[in-house]
Amino acid sequence: MARERESGSVYMSFEATLVLASVLTDMAGVARDMVISVATIVGAVVAIKGINTWYREHTGKAEYEVARRWLRAVYSVRDAISSVRDPLITSQEFVEAAKFFRDDDTEAIFEENEKDSGLGNVYRFRWIGVRQAVSEMSAESLEAEVLWGGKSIELKGKLIRLCNQLSYAIDDYLEYRKDESRSTVDQQRLREIRSIISRTGRSSSSNSYDTEFDSCIESCETFIRPHLKSRFR
């Protein structure tokens, strides 16, 4: 009997060992599955964060480039307008402008008296830079509008309006020079025109065109500066 009990006890111990081994095996499998699941989740989270980071960096760089090009185009318009309004006109500039338009087969302007046609040539020659700058700004404003809505178009419109105002003032000034009786009578209007077509070197507050133009450029800078920081987000 003692041997039978001993044998049964050994058999039960062996069965218990098998059961325990099976349980441990199952637990190990569950633990392995849990580890794999956790690793998968962690990997997915890391991947999502990586994609989000890449997207922010990519979008930030794109916005930065558009903002940089748009503001550079605005500055090109500013500089071109400043060049047109430069009160100093050298003899060399008269020569270069006359040569340019003669080579361009544009002869009509030379039918007027030599002095006024020369001044008209200079202003027309200077205005080429304005047309090029405005064309560049218009192209860049389309991309800016896609990213940030109509504000860039609004600012472009204000800047173009000021360019047109200068162009009309130049035309009026040349007409006044041809009609001495008109320029004598309408001195106030002539002074206003001169304040538009020429920089005076005084403080901008003394010239309404200077004030409005500088304000427009500052508005452009205020609008675009935050987007120049998007590269570093």
mmCIF file of C-alpha atoms in Angstrom:
data_model
loop_
_atom_site.group_PDB
_atom_site.id
_atom_site.type_symbol
_atom_site.label_atom_id
_atom_site.label_comp_id
_atom_site.label_asym_id
_atom_site.label_seq_id
_atom_site.Cartn_x
_atom_site.Cartn_y
_atom_site.Cartn_z
ATOM 1 C CA MET A 1 0.000 0.000 0.000
ATOM 2 C CA ALA A 2 2.810 2.341 0.874
ATOM 3 C CA ARG A 3 4.397 1.718 -2.505
ATOM 4 C CA GLU A 4 1.103 2.306 -4.302
ATOM 5 C CA ARG A 5 0.607 5.606 -2.431
ATOM 6 C CA GLU A 6 4.161 6.619 -3.233
ATOM 7 C CA SER A 7 3.690 5.672 -6.874
ATOM 8 C CA GLY A 8 0.410 7.601 -7.039
ATOM 9 C CA SER A 9 2.022 10.603 -5.405
ATOM 10 C CA VAL A 10 4.832 10.569 -7.949
ATOM 11 C CA TYR A 11 2.322 10.234 -10.787
ATOM 12 C CA MET A 12 0.287 13.177 -9.459
ATOM 13 C CA SER A 13 3.448 15.266 -9.059
ATOM 14 C CA PHE A 14 4.361 14.473 -12.641
ATOM 15 C CA GLU A 15 0.885 15.458 -13.838
ATOM 16 C CA ALA A 16 1.056 18.668 -11.808
ATOM 17 C CA THR A 17 4.396 19.429 -13.370
ATOM 18 C CA LEU A 18 2.949 18.920 -16.863
ATOM 19 C CA VAL A 19 -0.013 21.127 -16.029
ATOM 20 C CA LEU A 20 2.264 23.806 -14.597
ATOM 21 C CA ALA A 21 4.510 23.575 -17.626
ATOM 22 C CA SER A 22 1.473 23.925 -19.904
ATOM 23 C CA VAL A 23 0.233 26.924 -17.936
ATOM 24 C CA LEU A 24 3.650 28.541 -18.051
ATOM 25 C CA THR A 25 3.852 27.875 -21.772
ATOM 26 C CA ASP A 26 0.453 29.489 -22.293
ATOM 27 C CA MET A 27 1.445 32.429 -20.128
ATOM 28 C CA ALA A 28 4.670 32.806 -22.080
ATOM 29 C CA GLY A 29 2.671 32.800 -25.306
ATOM 30 C CA VAL A 30 0.292 35.405 -23.956
ATOM 31 C CA ALA A 31 3.214 37.484 -22.722
ATOM 32 C CA ARG A 32 4.882 37.160 -26.117
ATOM 33 C CA ASP A 33 1.690 38.222 -27.864
ATOM 34 C CA MET A 34 1.340 41.157 -25.485
ATOM 35 C CA VAL A 35 4.922 42.204 -26.131
ATOM 36 C CA ILE A 36 4.367 41.983 -29.890
ATOM 37 C CA SER A 37 1.123 43.964 -29.605
ATOM 38 C CA VAL A 38 2.744 46.650 -27.459
ATOM 39 C CA ALA A 39 5.693 46.831 -29.842
ATOM 40 C CA THR A 40 3.305 47.189 -32.789
ATOM 41 C CA ILE A 41 1.368 49.958 -31.046
ATOM 42 C CA VAL A 42 4.555 51.773 -30.061
ATOM 43 C CA GLY A 43 5.861 51.428 -33.614
ATOM 44 C CA ALA A 44 2.615 52.825 -35.009
ATOM 45 C CA VAL A 45 2.683 55.765 -32.600
ATOM 46 C CA VAL A 46 6.313 56.519 -33.481
ATOM 47 C CA ALA A 47 5.504 56.289 -37.185
ATOM 48 C CA ILE A 48 2.532 58.644 -36.837
ATOM 49 C CA LYS A 49 4.598 61.128 -34.856
ATOM 50 C CA GLY A 50 7.335 60.895 -37.477
ATOM 51 C CA ILE A 51 4.870 61.535 -40.295
ATOM 52 C CA ASN A 52 3.355 64.475 -38.410
ATOM 53 C CA THR A 53 6.809 65.926 -37.777
ATOM 54 C CA TRP A 54 7.760 65.478 -41.416
ATOM 55 C CA TYR A 55 4.487 67.062 -42.537
ATOM 56 C CA ARG A 56 4.956 70.074 -40.262
ATOM 57 C CA GLU A 57 8.533 70.536 -41.433
ATOM 58 C CA HIS A 58 7.586 70.125 -45.081
ATOM 59 C CA THR A 59 4.623 72.513 -44.785
ATOM 60 C CA GLY A 60 6.714 74.992 -42.801
ATOM 61 C CA LYS A 61 9.449 75.013 -45.444
ATOM 62 C CA ALA A 62 6.902 75.459 -48.229
ATOM 63 C CA GLU A 63 5.255 78.392 -46.432
ATOM 64 C CA TYR A 64 8.647 79.909 -45.666
ATOM 65 C CA GLU A 65 9.710 79.783 -49.316
ATOM 66 C CA VAL A 66 6.463 81.350 -50.557
ATOM 67 C CA ALA A 67 6.636 84.033 -47.853
ATOM 68 C CA ARG A 68 10.278 84.786 -48.645
ATOM 69 C CA ARG A 69 9.653 85.067 -52.385
ATOM 70 C CA TRP A 70 6.518 87.173 -51.911
ATOM 71 C CA LEU A 71 8.216 89.678 -49.608
ATOM 72 C CA ARG A 72 11.226 89.836 -51.909
ATOM 73 C CA ALA A 73 8.859 90.651 -54.794
ATOM 74 C CA VAL A 74 7.242 93.399 -52.702
ATOM 75 C CA TYR A 75 10.683 94.842 -51.991
ATOM 76 C CA SER A 76 11.473 94.719 -55.715
ATOM 77 C CA VAL A 77 8.409 96.881 -56.382
ATOM 78 C CA ARG A 78 9.442 99.222 -53.577
ATOM 79 C CA ASP A 79 12.948 99.618 -55.013
ATOM 80 C CA ALA A 80 11.678 100.056 -58.573
ATOM 81 C CA ILE A 81 9.290 102.809 -57.466
ATOM 82 C CA SER A 82 12.089 104.454 -55.515
ATOM 83 C CA SER A 83 14.232 104.422 -58.649
ATOM 84 C CA VAL A 84 11.476 106.038 -60.721
ATOM 85 C CA ARG A 85 11.024 108.762 -58.095
ATOM 86 C CA ASP A 86 14.737 109.563 -57.868
ATOM 87 C CA PRO A 87 14.916 113.325 -58.533
ATOM 88 C CA LEU A 88 18.477 113.041 -59.849
ATOM 89 C CA ILE A 89 18.550 112.433 -63.593
ATOM 90 C CA THR A 90 22.034 112.324 -65.096
ATOM 91 C CA SER A 91 22.973 113.122 -68.670
ATOM 92 C CA GLN A 92 24.036 109.513 -69.097
ATOM 93 C CA GLU A 93 20.527 108.377 -68.212
ATOM 94 C CA PHE A 94 19.094 110.624 -70.947
ATOM 95 C CA VAL A 95 21.481 109.039 -73.436
ATOM 96 C CA GLU A 96 20.755 105.466 -72.364
ATOM 97 C CA ALA A 97 16.991 105.985 -72.430
ATOM 98 C CA ALA A 98 17.079 107.608 -75.875
ATOM 99 C CA LYS A 99 19.241 104.815 -77.260
ATOM 100 C CA PHE A 100 16.974 102.148 -75.804
ATOM 101 C CA PHE A 101 13.817 103.509 -77.402
ATOM 102 C CA ARG A 102 15.497 104.236 -80.738
ATOM 103 C CA ASP A 103 16.796 100.660 -80.831
ATOM 104 C CA ASP A 104 13.277 99.559 -79.918
ATOM 105 C CA ASP A 105 11.947 101.406 -83.016
ATOM 106 C CA THR A 106 9.802 103.694 -80.872
ATOM 107 C CA GLU A 107 10.226 107.011 -82.626
ATOM 108 C CA ALA A 108 6.962 108.851 -81.908
ATOM 109 C CA ILE A 109 8.131 110.337 -78.652
ATOM 110 C CA PHE A 110 11.026 112.074 -80.410
ATOM 111 C CA GLU A 111 8.630 114.153 -82.464
ATOM 112 C CA GLU A 112 8.112 116.395 -79.436
ATOM 113 C CA ASN A 113 10.632 119.020 -78.395
ATOM 114 C CA GLU A 114 13.955 117.487 -77.443
ATOM 115 C CA LYS A 115 13.935 118.446 -73.740
ATOM 116 C CA ASP A 116 10.482 117.049 -72.914
ATOM 117 C CA SER A 117 10.856 113.930 -75.028
ATOM 118 C CA GLY A 118 14.142 113.189 -73.279
ATOM 119 C CA LEU A 119 12.509 113.442 -69.857
ATOM 120 C CA GLY A 120 9.635 111.268 -71.020
ATOM 121 C CA ASN A 121 12.116 108.673 -72.267
ATOM 122 C CA VAL A 122 13.857 108.619 -68.907
ATOM 123 C CA TYR A 123 10.634 108.007 -67.019
ATOM 124 C CA ARG A 124 9.490 105.358 -69.488
ATOM 125 C CA PHE A 125 12.881 103.666 -69.240
ATOM 126 C CA ARG A 126 12.723 103.690 -65.445
ATOM 127 C CA TRP A 127 9.183 102.323 -65.539
ATOM 128 C CA ILE A 128 10.355 99.106 -67.197
ATOM 129 C CA GLY A 129 11.690 98.012 -63.814
ATOM 130 C CA VAL A 130 8.319 98.697 -62.183
ATOM 131 C CA ARG A 131 6.470 96.565 -64.747
ATOM 132 C CA GLN A 132 8.862 93.677 -64.211
ATOM 133 C CA ALA A 133 8.636 93.925 -60.425
ATOM 134 C CA VAL A 134 4.827 94.123 -60.441
ATOM 135 C CA SER A 135 4.640 91.101 -62.748
ATOM 136 C CA GLU A 136 6.842 89.102 -60.368
ATOM 137 C CA MET A 137 4.788 90.166 -57.354
ATOM 138 C CA SER A 138 1.530 89.206 -59.080
ATOM 139 C CA ALA A 139 2.858 85.717 -59.772
ATOM 140 C CA GLU A 140 4.015 85.224 -56.185
ATOM 141 C CA SER A 141 0.704 86.574 -54.852
ATOM 142 C CA LEU A 142 -1.147 83.682 -56.472
ATOM 143 C CA GLU A 143 0.785 81.150 -54.393
ATOM 144 C CA ALA A 144 0.364 83.300 -51.311
ATOM 145 C CA GLU A 145 -3.380 83.412 -51.900
ATOM 146 C CA VAL A 146 -3.530 79.601 -52.074
ATOM 147 C CA LEU A 147 -1.836 79.331 -48.666
ATOM 148 C CA TRP A 148 -3.251 82.295 -46.759
ATOM 149 C CA GLY A 149 -6.347 83.548 -48.524
ATOM 150 C CA GLY A 150 -7.053 86.929 -50.060
ATOM 151 C CA LYS A 151 -4.978 89.183 -47.775
ATOM 152 C CA SER A 152 -1.958 89.006 -50.050
ATOM 153 C CA ILE A 153 -4.143 89.929 -53.044
ATOM 154 C CA GLU A 154 -5.576 92.878 -51.103
ATOM 155 C CA LEU A 155 -2.096 94.162 -50.287
ATOM 156 C CA LYS A 156 -0.959 93.607 -53.867
ATOM 157 C CA GLY A 157 -3.947 95.662 -55.033
ATOM 158 C CA LYS A 158 -2.999 98.554 -52.752
ATOM 159 C CA LEU A 159 0.583 98.506 -53.994
ATOM 160 C CA ILE A 160 -0.483 98.406 -57.645
ATOM 161 C CA ARG A 161 -2.874 101.299 -57.031
ATOM 162 C CA LEU A 162 0.032 103.360 -55.715
ATOM 163 C CA CYS A 163 2.089 102.381 -58.760
ATOM 164 C CA ASN A 164 -0.736 103.525 -61.030
ATOM 165 C CA GLN A 165 -1.051 106.772 -59.093
ATOM 166 C CA LEU A 166 2.626 107.448 -59.752
ATOM 167 C CA SER A 167 2.243 106.585 -63.433
ATOM 168 C CA TYR A 168 -0.688 108.985 -63.852
ATOM 169 C CA ALA A 169 1.234 111.713 -62.004
ATOM 170 C CA ILE A 170 4.181 111.312 -64.369
ATOM 171 C CA ASP A 171 1.885 111.583 -67.385
ATOM 172 C CA ASP A 172 0.254 114.695 -65.929
ATOM 173 C CA TYR A 173 3.626 116.233 -65.160
ATOM 174 C CA LEU A 174 4.836 115.759 -68.720
ATOM 175 C CA GLU A 175 1.600 117.297 -69.996
ATOM 176 C CA TYR A 176 2.038 120.293 -67.695
ATOM 177 C CA ARG A 177 5.539 120.817 -69.074
ATOM 178 C CA LYS A 178 4.157 120.993 -72.596
ATOM 179 C CA ASP A 179 1.423 123.453 -71.625
ATOM 180 C CA GLU A 180 3.072 126.375 -69.817
ATOM 181 C CA SER A 181 -0.172 128.321 -69.419
ATOM 182 C CA ARG A 182 -1.753 125.395 -67.623
ATOM 183 C CA SER A 183 1.189 124.907 -65.277
ATOM 184 C CA THR A 184 1.160 128.604 -64.402
ATOM 185 C CA VAL A 185 -2.523 128.616 -63.433
ATOM 186 C CA ASP A 186 -2.682 125.312 -61.559
ATOM 187 C CA GLN A 187 0.346 125.624 -59.281
ATOM 188 C CA GLN A 188 -1.245 123.693 -56.396
ATOM 189 C CA ARG A 189 -1.910 120.648 -58.563
ATOM 190 C CA LEU A 190 1.573 120.860 -60.000
ATOM 191 C CA ARG A 191 3.064 120.817 -56.487
ATOM 192 C CA GLU A 192 0.988 117.744 -55.649
ATOM 193 C CA ILE A 193 2.201 115.991 -58.770
ATOM 194 C CA ARG A 194 5.811 116.817 -58.015
ATOM 195 C CA SER A 195 5.434 115.448 -54.477
ATOM 196 C CA ILE A 196 4.319 112.154 -55.998
ATOM 197 C CA ILE A 197 6.879 111.764 -58.769
ATOM 198 C CA SER A 198 9.936 112.824 -56.747
ATOM 199 C CA ARG A 199 11.366 111.875 -53.389
ATOM 200 C CA THR A 200 12.196 114.998 -51.417
ATOM 201 C CA GLY A 201 14.450 113.602 -48.723
ATOM 202 C CA ARG A 202 12.215 115.083 -46.048
ATOM 203 C CA SER A 203 10.412 113.083 -43.380
ATOM 204 C CA SER A 204 7.664 110.914 -44.843
ATOM 205 C CA SER A 205 5.034 112.768 -42.812
ATOM 206 C CA SER A 206 5.512 115.812 -45.070
ATOM 207 C CA ASN A 207 4.516 113.845 -48.168
ATOM 208 C CA SER A 208 1.183 112.035 -48.296
ATOM 209 C CA TYR A 209 2.334 109.709 -51.090
ATOM 210 C CA ASP A 210 5.426 108.725 -49.124
ATOM 211 C CA THR A 211 3.293 108.103 -46.040
ATOM 212 C CA GLU A 212 0.798 105.905 -47.867
ATOM 213 C CA PHE A 213 3.488 103.996 -49.749
ATOM 214 C CA ASP A 214 5.570 103.337 -46.633
ATOM 215 C CA SER A 215 2.425 102.254 -44.777
ATOM 216 C CA CYS A 216 1.603 99.776 -47.534
ATOM 217 C CA ILE A 217 5.082 98.242 -47.392
ATOM 218 C CA GLU A 218 4.852 97.990 -43.595
ATOM 219 C CA SER A 219 1.467 96.254 -43.908
ATOM 220 C CA CYS A 220 3.039 93.737 -46.278
ATOM 221 C CA GLU A 221 5.833 93.093 -43.792
ATOM 222 C CA THR A 222 3.416 92.731 -40.872
ATOM 223 C CA PHE A 223 1.319 90.250 -42.846
ATOM 224 C CA ILE A 224 4.158 88.047 -44.037
ATOM 225 C CA ARG A 225 6.618 88.060 -41.096
ATOM 226 C CA PRO A 226 4.779 85.336 -39.068
ATOM 227 C CA HIS A 227 4.935 83.022 -42.083
ATOM 228 C CA LEU A 228 8.699 83.499 -42.316
ATOM 229 C CA LYS A 229 8.921 81.852 -38.878
ATOM 230 C CA SER A 230 6.981 78.760 -40.033
ATOM 231 C CA ARG A 231 10.223 77.143 -41.217
ATOM 232 C CA PHE A 232 11.282 76.663 -37.618
ATOM 233 C CA ARG A 233 8.065 75.153 -36.264
#
